[in-house]
Coordinates of C-alpha atoms in Angstrom, one line a residue:
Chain A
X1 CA 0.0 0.0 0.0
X2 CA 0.8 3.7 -1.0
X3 CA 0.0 6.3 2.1
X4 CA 0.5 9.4 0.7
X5 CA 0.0 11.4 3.7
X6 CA 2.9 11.1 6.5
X7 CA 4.7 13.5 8.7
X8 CA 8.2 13.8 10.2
X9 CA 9.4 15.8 13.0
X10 CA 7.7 16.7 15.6
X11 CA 4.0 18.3 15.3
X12 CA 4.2 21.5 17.2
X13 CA 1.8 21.3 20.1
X14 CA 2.3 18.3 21.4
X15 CA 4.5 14.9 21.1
X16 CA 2.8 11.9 19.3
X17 CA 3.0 8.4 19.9
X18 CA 4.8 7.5 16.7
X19 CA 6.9 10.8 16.1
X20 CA 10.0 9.5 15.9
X21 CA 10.7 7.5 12.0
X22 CA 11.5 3.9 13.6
X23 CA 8.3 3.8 15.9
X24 CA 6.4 5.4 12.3
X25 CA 8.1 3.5 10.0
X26 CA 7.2 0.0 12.2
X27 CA 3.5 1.0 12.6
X28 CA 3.5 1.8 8.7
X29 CA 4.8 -1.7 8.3
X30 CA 2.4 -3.2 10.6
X31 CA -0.5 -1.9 8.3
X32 CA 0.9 -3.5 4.8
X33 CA 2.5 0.1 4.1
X34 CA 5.3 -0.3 1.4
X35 CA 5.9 3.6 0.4
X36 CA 4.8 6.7 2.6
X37 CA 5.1 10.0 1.0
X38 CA 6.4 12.4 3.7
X39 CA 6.8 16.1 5.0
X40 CA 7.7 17.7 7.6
X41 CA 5.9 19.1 10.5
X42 CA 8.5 21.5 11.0
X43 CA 7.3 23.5 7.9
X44 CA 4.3 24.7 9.4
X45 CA 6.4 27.2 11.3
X46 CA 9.8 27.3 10.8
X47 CA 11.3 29.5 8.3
X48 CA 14.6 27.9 7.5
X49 CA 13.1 25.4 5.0
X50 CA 16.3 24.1 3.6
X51 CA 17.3 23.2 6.8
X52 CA 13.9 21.3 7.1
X53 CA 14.3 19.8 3.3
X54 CA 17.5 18.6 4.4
X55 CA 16.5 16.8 7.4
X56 CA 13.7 15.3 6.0
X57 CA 15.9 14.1 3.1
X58 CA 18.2 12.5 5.4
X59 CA 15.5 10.9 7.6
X60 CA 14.3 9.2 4.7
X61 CA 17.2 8.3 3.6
X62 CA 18.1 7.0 7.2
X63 CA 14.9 5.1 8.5
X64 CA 12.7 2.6 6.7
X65 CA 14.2 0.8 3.7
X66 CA 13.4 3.1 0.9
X67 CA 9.6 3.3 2.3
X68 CA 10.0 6.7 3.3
X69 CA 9.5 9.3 0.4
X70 CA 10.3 12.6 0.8
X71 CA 8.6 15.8 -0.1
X72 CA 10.1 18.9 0.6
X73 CA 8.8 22.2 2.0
X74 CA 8.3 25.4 -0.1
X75 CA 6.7 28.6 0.6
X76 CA 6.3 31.1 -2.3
X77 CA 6.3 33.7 -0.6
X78 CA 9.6 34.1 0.6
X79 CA 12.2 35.1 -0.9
X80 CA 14.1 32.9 -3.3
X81 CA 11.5 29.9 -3.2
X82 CA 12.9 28.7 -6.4
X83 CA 16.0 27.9 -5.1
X84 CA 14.3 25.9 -3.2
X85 CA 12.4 23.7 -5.4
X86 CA 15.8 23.1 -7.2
X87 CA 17.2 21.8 -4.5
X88 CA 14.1 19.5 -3.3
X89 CA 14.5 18.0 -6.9
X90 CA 18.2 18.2 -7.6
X91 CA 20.2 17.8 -4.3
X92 CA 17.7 15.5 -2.1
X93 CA 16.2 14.0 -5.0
X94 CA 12.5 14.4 -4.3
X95 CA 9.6 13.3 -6.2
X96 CA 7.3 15.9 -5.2
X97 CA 6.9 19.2 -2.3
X98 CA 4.1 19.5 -0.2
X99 CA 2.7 23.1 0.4
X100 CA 1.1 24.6 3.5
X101 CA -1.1 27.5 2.0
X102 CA -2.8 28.3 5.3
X103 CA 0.1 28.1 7.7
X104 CA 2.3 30.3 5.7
X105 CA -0.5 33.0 5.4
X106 CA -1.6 33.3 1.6
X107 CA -4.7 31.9 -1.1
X108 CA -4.1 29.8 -4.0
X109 CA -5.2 32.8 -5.9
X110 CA -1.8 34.5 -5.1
X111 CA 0.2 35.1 -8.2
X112 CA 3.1 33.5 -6.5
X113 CA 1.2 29.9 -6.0
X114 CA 0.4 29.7 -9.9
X115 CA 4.5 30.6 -10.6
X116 CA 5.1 27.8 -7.7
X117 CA 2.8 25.4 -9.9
X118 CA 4.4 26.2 -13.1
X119 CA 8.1 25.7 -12.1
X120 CA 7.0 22.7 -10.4
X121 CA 5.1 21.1 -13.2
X122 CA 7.9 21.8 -15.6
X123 CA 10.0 20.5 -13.3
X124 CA 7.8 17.3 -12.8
X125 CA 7.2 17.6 -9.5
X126 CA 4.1 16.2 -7.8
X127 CA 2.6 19.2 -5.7
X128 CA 1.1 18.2 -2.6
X129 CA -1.2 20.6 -1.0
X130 CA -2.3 20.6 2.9
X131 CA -5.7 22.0 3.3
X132 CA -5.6 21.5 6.7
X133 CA -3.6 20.1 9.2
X134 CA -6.1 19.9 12.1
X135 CA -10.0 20.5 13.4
X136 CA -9.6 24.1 13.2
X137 CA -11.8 24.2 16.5
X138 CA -8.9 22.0 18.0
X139 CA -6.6 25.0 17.0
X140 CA -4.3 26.5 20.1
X141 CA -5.5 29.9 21.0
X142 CA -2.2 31.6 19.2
X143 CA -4.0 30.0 15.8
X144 CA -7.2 30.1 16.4
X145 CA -7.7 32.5 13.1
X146 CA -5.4 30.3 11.0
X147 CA -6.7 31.2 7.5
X148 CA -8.9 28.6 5.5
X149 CA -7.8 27.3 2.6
X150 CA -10.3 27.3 -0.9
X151 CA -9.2 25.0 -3.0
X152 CA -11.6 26.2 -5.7
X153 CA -9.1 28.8 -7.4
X154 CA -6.8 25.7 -8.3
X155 CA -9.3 25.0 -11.3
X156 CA -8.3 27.4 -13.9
X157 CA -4.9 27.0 -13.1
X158 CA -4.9 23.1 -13.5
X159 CA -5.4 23.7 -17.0
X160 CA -2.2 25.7 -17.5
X161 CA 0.8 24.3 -20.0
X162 CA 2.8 23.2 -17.3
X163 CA 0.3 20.7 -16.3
X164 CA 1.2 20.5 -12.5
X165 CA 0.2 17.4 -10.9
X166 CA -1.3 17.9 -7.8
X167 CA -2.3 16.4 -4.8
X168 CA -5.1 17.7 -1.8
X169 CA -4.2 16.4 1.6
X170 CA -7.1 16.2 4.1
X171 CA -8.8 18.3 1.6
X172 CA -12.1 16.5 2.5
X173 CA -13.8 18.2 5.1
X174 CA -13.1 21.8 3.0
X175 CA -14.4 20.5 -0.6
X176 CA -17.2 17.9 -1.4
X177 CA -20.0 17.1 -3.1
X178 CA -20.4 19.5 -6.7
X179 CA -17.5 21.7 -6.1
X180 CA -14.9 18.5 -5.7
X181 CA -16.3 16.9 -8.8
X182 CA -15.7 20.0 -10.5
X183 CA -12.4 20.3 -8.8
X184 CA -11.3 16.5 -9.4
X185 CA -12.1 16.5 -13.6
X186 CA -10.2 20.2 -13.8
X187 CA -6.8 18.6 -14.6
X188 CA -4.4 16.5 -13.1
X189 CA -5.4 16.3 -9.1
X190 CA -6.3 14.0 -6.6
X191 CA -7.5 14.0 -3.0
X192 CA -6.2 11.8 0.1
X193 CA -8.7 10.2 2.4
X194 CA -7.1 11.7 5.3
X195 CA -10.3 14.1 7.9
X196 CA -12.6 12.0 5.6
X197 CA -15.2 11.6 8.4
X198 CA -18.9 9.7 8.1
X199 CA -20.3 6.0 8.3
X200 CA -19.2 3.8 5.1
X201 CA -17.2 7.3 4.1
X202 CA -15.3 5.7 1.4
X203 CA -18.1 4.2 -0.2
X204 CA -20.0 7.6 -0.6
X205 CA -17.2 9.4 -1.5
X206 CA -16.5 6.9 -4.6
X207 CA -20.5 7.1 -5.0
X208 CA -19.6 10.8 -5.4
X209 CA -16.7 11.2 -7.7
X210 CA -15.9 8.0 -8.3
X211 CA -12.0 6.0 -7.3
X212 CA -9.9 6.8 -10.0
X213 CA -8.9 10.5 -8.1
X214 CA -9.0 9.3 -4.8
X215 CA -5.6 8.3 -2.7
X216 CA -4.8 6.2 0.5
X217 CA -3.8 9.2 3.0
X218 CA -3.5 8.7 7.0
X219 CA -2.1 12.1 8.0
X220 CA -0.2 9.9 10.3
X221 CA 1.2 10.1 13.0
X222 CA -1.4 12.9 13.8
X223 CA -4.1 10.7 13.3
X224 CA -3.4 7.0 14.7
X225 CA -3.1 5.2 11.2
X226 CA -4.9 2.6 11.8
X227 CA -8.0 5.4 11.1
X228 CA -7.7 5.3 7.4
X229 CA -7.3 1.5 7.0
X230 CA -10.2 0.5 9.0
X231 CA -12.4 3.1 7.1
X232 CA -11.5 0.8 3.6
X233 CA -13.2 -2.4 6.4
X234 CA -16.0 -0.2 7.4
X235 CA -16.4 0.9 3.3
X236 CA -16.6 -2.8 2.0
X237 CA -14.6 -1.8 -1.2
X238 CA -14.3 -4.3 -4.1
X239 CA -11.3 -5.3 -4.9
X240 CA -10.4 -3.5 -7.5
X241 CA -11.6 -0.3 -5.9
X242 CA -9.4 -1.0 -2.8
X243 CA -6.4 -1.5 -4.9
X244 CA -7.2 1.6 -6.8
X245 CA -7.1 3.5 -3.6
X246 CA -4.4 2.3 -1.9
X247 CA -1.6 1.6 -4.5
X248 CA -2.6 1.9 -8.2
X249 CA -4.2 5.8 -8.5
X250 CA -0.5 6.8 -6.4
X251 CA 1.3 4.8 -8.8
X252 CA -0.2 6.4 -11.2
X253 CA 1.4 10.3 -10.0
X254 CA 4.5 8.5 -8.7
X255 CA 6.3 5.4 -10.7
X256 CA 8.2 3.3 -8.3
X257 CA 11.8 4.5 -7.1
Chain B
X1 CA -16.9 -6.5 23.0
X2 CA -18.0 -2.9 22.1
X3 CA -20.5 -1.0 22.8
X4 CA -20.5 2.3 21.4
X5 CA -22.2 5.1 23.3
X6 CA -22.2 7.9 21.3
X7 CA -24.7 7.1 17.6
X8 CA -27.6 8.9 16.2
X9 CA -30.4 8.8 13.3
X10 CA -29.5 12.2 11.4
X11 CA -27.1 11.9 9.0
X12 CA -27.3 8.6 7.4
X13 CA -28.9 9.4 4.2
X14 CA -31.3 7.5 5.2
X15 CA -35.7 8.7 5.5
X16 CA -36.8 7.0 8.5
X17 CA -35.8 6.1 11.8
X18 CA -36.0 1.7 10.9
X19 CA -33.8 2.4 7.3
X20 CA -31.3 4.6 9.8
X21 CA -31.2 2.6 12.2
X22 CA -30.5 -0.7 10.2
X23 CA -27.5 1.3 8.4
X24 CA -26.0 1.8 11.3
X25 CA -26.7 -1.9 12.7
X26 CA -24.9 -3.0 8.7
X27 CA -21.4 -1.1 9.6
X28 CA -21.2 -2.0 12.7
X29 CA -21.9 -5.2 11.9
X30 CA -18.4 -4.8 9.5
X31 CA -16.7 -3.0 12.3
X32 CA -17.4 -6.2 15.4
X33 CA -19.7 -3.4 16.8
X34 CA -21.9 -5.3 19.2
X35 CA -23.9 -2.5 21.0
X36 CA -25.4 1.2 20.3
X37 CA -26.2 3.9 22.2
X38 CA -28.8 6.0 20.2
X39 CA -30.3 9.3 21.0
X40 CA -31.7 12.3 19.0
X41 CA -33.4 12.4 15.9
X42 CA -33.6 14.0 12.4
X43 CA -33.6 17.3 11.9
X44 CA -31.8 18.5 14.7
X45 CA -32.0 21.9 16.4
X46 CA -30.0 23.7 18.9
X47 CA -32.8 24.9 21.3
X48 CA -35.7 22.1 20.5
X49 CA -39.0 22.6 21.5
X50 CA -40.9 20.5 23.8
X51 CA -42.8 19.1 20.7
X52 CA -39.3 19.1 19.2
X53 CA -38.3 16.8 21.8
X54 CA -40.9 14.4 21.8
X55 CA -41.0 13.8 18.4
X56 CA -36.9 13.0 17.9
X57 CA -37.8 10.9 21.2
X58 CA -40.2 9.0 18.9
X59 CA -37.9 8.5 16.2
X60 CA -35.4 6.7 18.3
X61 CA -38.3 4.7 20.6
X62 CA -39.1 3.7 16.5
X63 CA -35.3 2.7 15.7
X64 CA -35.3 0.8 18.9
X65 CA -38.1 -1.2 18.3
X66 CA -36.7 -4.2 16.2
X67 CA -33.1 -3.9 17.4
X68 CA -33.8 -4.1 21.3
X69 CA -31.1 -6.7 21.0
X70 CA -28.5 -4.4 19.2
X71 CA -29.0 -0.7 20.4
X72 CA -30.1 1.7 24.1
X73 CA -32.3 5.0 23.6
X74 CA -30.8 7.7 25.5
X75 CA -34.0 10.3 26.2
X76 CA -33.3 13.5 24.4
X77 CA -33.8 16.4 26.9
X78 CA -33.1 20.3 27.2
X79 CA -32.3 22.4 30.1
X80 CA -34.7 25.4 28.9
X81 CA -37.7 23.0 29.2
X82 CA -37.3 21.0 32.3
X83 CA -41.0 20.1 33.1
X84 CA -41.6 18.7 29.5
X85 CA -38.1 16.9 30.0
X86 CA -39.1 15.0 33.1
X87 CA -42.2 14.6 31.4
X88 CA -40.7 12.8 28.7
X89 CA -38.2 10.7 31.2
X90 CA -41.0 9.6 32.8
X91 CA -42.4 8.3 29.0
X92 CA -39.1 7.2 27.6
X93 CA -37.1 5.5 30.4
X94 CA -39.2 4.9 33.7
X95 CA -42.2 3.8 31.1
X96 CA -40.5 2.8 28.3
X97 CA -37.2 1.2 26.9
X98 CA -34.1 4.2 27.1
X99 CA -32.0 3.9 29.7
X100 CA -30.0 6.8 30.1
X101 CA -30.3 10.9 29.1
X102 CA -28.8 13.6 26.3
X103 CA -28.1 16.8 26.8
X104 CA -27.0 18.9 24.0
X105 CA -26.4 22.5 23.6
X106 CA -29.7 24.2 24.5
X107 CA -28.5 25.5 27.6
X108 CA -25.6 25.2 30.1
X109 CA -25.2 21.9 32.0
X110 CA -24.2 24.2 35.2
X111 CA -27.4 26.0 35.3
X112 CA -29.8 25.1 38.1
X113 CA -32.3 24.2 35.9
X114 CA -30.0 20.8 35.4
X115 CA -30.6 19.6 38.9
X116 CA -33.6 18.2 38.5
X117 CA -33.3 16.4 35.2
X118 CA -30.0 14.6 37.0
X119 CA -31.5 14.1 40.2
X120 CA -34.5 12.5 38.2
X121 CA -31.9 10.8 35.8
X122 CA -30.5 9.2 39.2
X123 CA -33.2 8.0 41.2
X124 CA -34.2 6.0 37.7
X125 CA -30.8 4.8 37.5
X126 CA -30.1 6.5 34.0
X127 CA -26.7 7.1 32.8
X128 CA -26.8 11.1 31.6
X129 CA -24.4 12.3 28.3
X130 CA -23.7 16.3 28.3
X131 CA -22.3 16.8 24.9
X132 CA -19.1 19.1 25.6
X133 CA -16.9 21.1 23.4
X134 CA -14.0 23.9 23.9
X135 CA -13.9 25.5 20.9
X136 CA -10.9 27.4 20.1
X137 CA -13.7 29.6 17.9
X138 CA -15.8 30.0 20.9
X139 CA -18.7 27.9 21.9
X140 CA -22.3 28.0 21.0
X141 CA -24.2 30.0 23.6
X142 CA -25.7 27.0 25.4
X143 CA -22.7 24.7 24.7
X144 CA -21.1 23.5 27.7
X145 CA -17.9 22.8 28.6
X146 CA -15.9 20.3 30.2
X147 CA -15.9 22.3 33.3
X148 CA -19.5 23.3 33.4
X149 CA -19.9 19.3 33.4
X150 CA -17.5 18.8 36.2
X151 CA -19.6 21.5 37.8
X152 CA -23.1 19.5 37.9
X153 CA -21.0 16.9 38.8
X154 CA -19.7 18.1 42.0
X155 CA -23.7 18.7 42.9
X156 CA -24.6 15.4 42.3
X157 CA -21.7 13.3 43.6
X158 CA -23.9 10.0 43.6
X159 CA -25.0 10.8 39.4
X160 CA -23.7 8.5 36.4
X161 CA -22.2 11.4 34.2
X162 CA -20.8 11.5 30.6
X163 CA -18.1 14.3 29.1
X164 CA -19.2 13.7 25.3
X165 CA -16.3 14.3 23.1
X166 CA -14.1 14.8 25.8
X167 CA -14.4 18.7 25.5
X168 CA -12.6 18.5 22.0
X169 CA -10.1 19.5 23.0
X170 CA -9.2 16.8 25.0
X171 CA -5.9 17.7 26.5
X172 CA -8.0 20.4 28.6
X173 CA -11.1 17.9 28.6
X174 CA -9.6 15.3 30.7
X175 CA -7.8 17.7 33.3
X176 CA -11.5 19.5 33.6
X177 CA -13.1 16.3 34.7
X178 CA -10.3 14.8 35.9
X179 CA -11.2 15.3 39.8
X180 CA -14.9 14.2 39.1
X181 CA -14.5 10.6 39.9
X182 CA -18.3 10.0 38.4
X183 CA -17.8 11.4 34.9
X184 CA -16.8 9.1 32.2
X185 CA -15.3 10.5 28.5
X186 CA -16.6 9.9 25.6
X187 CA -13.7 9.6 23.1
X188 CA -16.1 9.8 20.4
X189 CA -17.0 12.7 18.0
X190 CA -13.1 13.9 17.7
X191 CA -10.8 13.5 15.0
X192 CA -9.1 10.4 15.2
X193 CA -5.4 12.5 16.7
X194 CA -3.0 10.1 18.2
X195 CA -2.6 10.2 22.1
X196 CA -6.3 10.8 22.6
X197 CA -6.7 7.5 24.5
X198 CA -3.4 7.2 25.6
X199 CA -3.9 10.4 27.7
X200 CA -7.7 9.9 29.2
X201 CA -6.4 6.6 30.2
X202 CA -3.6 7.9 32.0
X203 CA -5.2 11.2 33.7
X204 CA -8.6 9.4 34.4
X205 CA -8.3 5.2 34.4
X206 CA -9.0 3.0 31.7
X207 CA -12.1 2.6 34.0
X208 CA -13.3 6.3 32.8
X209 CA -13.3 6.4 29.3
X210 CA -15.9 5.2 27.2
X211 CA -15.5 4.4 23.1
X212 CA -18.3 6.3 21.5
X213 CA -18.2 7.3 17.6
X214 CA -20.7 10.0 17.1
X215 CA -21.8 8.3 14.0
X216 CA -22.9 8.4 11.4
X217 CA -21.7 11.9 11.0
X218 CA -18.3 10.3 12.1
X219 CA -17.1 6.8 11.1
X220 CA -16.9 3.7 12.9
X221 CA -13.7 3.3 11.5
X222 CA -11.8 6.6 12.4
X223 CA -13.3 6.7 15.9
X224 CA -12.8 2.7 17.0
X225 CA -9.1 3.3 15.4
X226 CA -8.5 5.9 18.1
X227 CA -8.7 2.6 20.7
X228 CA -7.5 -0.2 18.5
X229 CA -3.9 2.0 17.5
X230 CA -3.9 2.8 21.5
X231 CA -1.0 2.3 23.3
X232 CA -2.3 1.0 25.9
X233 CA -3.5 -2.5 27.7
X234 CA -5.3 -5.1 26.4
X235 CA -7.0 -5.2 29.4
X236 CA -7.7 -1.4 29.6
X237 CA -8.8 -1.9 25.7
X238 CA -11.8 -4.1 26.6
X239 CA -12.5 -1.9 29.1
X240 CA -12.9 0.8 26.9
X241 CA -14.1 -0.6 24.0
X242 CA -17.0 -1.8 26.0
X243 CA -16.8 -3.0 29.6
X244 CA -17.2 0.1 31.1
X245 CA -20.5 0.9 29.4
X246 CA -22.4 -2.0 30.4
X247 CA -20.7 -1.5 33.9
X248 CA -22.7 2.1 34.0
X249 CA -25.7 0.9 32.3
X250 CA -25.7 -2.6 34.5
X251 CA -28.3 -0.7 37.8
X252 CA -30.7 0.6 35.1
X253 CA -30.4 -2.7 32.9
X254 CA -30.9 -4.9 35.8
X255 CA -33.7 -2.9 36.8
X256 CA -35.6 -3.0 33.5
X257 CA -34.9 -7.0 33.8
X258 CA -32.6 -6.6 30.3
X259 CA -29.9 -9.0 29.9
X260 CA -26.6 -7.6 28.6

């Protein structure tokens, strides 16, 4: 299986059970994981991001057997952001970066995001982007106005030559329903399961937009990982739909290393 | 075993009370769910009427009636209307087949108008559930806390109390109820964050924290995964998962003559 939604690091207010990468990496294992695709907690708010980037390169490079992928950190709106993205892709070898639109204060309607998307599609890069990273009511008081993030001005620029590839993590409780099918057939994007929430949630999601856009994603070790497994139990997928989800769409963005 | 304590009708894409109900009964089925606690019905409002109260009370008293064997009615009552809520105890539980009480966010669980839903509650041997959140937004009006719970609890020392959602934020949740030895968590309701379990276990007892899932706007799934990826006992597991419900509900069962 594929999770496309992991963390390193430590998550800023308060230790988890499987924040260090052997303790991850094992309970991964444990699940039938094979690859994780993973950030960094410490991008949400640090601003030295190559010295994040380069610690999570090395922590993948360190723990786990080649399960751990890494994706780096990059905020457009600093200053020199594309140097960067060239070093995600050319010095630690990254398949992809994973942005965090709301902790580092802008829209995806900022001029900035859509030169982000470009350099990274021509670059290849898979673009993960984290909605959310938690129940904004479970916010601590310093971000209790943490800006939302609207996916919806992604769509016009999904169609742009550089055709970015991108991915919406725990992007499930922000879009649904109309907007995410209009969303999910604008280009080249998918959405995790992680925050997906309701009984046989799976199955009413796929009812919704169908499996081919949809990607295993535990947002682990926030959430305990077992959460997104057992939802595929609780969702009775076929076969074919579980495989979809949990290795074959991922494949799909990402070939094997 | 499990026994889930926290479930309700609205939400299930489903039109009556029997096709929610038996939605519910399918999934948990999938998920080795053995029990329900149901309460509330569809739609829902904030500050129900009287007449709002007795007709979601109807819908559940109809989900309940072919799955006696699989699911408990909790009687759906509302500080701002405490005769019609003894009123419908009386119909619900002491006449009929619930077996504990909900309280959601119509009014404060400190106010003195709580006293004598509770006292009521106790001499019937009902468990109570006081939904609770700390919202980092601010709550609703009538929303109570975790602290407003320990409150009422400190007035009725001998009551059967549960903190539903364990405030939310449940860092805060379980130190707020933390000296109120006769409140139980509910751990469901509350995204599935690791350490949840973990940490109500360790501040409370394993003996104080109940699974619930708050479905079906929350899954089976995410919320029985907060216990299953726990780091904790197996022993303190089955306590959680389900022991510890029939434990509270074991004076009001017994007296009703149900077997469980």
């Amino acid at each position: 299986m594929i999770d496309v939604n992991v963390s390193l690091s430590r998550y800023p207010f308060r230790r988890l059970p499987c924040d260090e990468p052997e303790a991850l990496v094992a309970r991964l294992r444990g699940l039938g994981v094979t690859e994780a695709w993973a950030g960094s907690f410490d991008a949400l708010l640090h601003r030295d991001l190559a010295a994040v980037n380069a610690r999570t390169a090395e922590t993948c490079r360190r723990h786990g057997d080649g399960l751990l992928r890494p994706f780096g950190a990059v905020d457009p709106t600093l200053p020199d952001w594309r140097e960067e993205l060239r070093r995600c892709q050319e010095v630690h070898a990254m398949p992809g970066v994973r942005l965090h639109p709301g902790y580092h204060g802008y829209g995806l309607d900022v001029p900035a995001f859509a030169e982000l998307l470009d350099e990274a599609g021509g670059r290849g890069l898979v673009v993960q982007i984290a909605v959310r990273m938690e129940d904004e009511r479970t916010l601590h008081p310093l971000l209790k106005a943490l800006p939302r993030t609207d996916p919806a001005p992604l769509i016009p620029l999904l169609a742009r030559p550089s055709q970015p590839r991108v991915v919406l993590l725990n992007a499930l409780r922000t879009v649904s329903g109309e907007p995410l099918r209009r969303l999910l057939a604008a280009g080249e994007v998918w959405v995790d399961v992680g925050m997906l929430e309701g009984l046989e949630g799976i199955k009413r999601l796929v009812a919704q937009v169908g499996i081919d856009r949809l990607l295993l994603g535990s947002h682990a070790p926030f959430y305990v990982p077992e959460a997104a497994h057992l939802q595929l139990k609780e969702s009775a997928l076929s076969a074919a739909q579980a495989e979809a989800l949990t290795r074959g769409n991922a494949r799909r963005i990402l070939p094997a290393p | 075993m499990i026994w889930d304590v926290h479930t309700h009708l609205a939400g299930s894409g489903e039109k009556t009370p029997e096709e929610s109900i038996a939605r519910l009964i399918v999934a948990a089925d999938r998920m080795g769910i053995d029990r329900l606690v149901v309460f509330m019905g569809d739609p829902w409002s904030y500050d129900p009427s009287p007449a709002d109260l007795t007709r979601q009370n109807d819908q559940v008293l109809k989900a309940l009636d072919h799955w006696h064997h699989r699911a408990f009615g909790f009687v759906y009552v509302s500080v701002n209307h405490v005769e019609a809520s003894l009123r419908e105890i009386d119909r619900c539980v002491r006449d009929g087949p619930m077996v504990g009480l909900k309280l959601w966010v119509a009014g404060r669980c400190d106010s003195p108008e709580a006293d004598a839903l509770v006292l009521h509650a106790q001499g019937l041997k009902a468990l109570v559930f006081q939904h609770t959140w700390i919202k980092a937004q601010g709550n609703l009006p009538g929303e109570s806390t975790p602290m407003d719970l320990a409150t009422l609890a400190s007035r009725h020392p001998e009551a059967s109390l549960v903190c539903g959602h364990v405030g939310g934020q449940w860092e805060l949740g379980v130190r707020a109820v933390r000296s109120a030895s006769n409140v139980a968590v509910d751990l469901g309701g509350v995204d599935a964050t690791a350490g949840i379990v973990e940490a109500a276990v360790r501040e409370l007892g394993a003996e104080r924290v109940l699974y619930g899932s708050d479905a079906p706007g929350r899954s089976f799934a995410t919320q029985l995964a907060k216990v299953h990826g726990a780091d904790i006992s197996e022993a303190d597991r089955r306590l959680v998962l389900g022991e510890n419900l029939r434990r509270l509900l074991r004076p009001i069962l017994q007296a009703k003559g149900i077997e469980a």
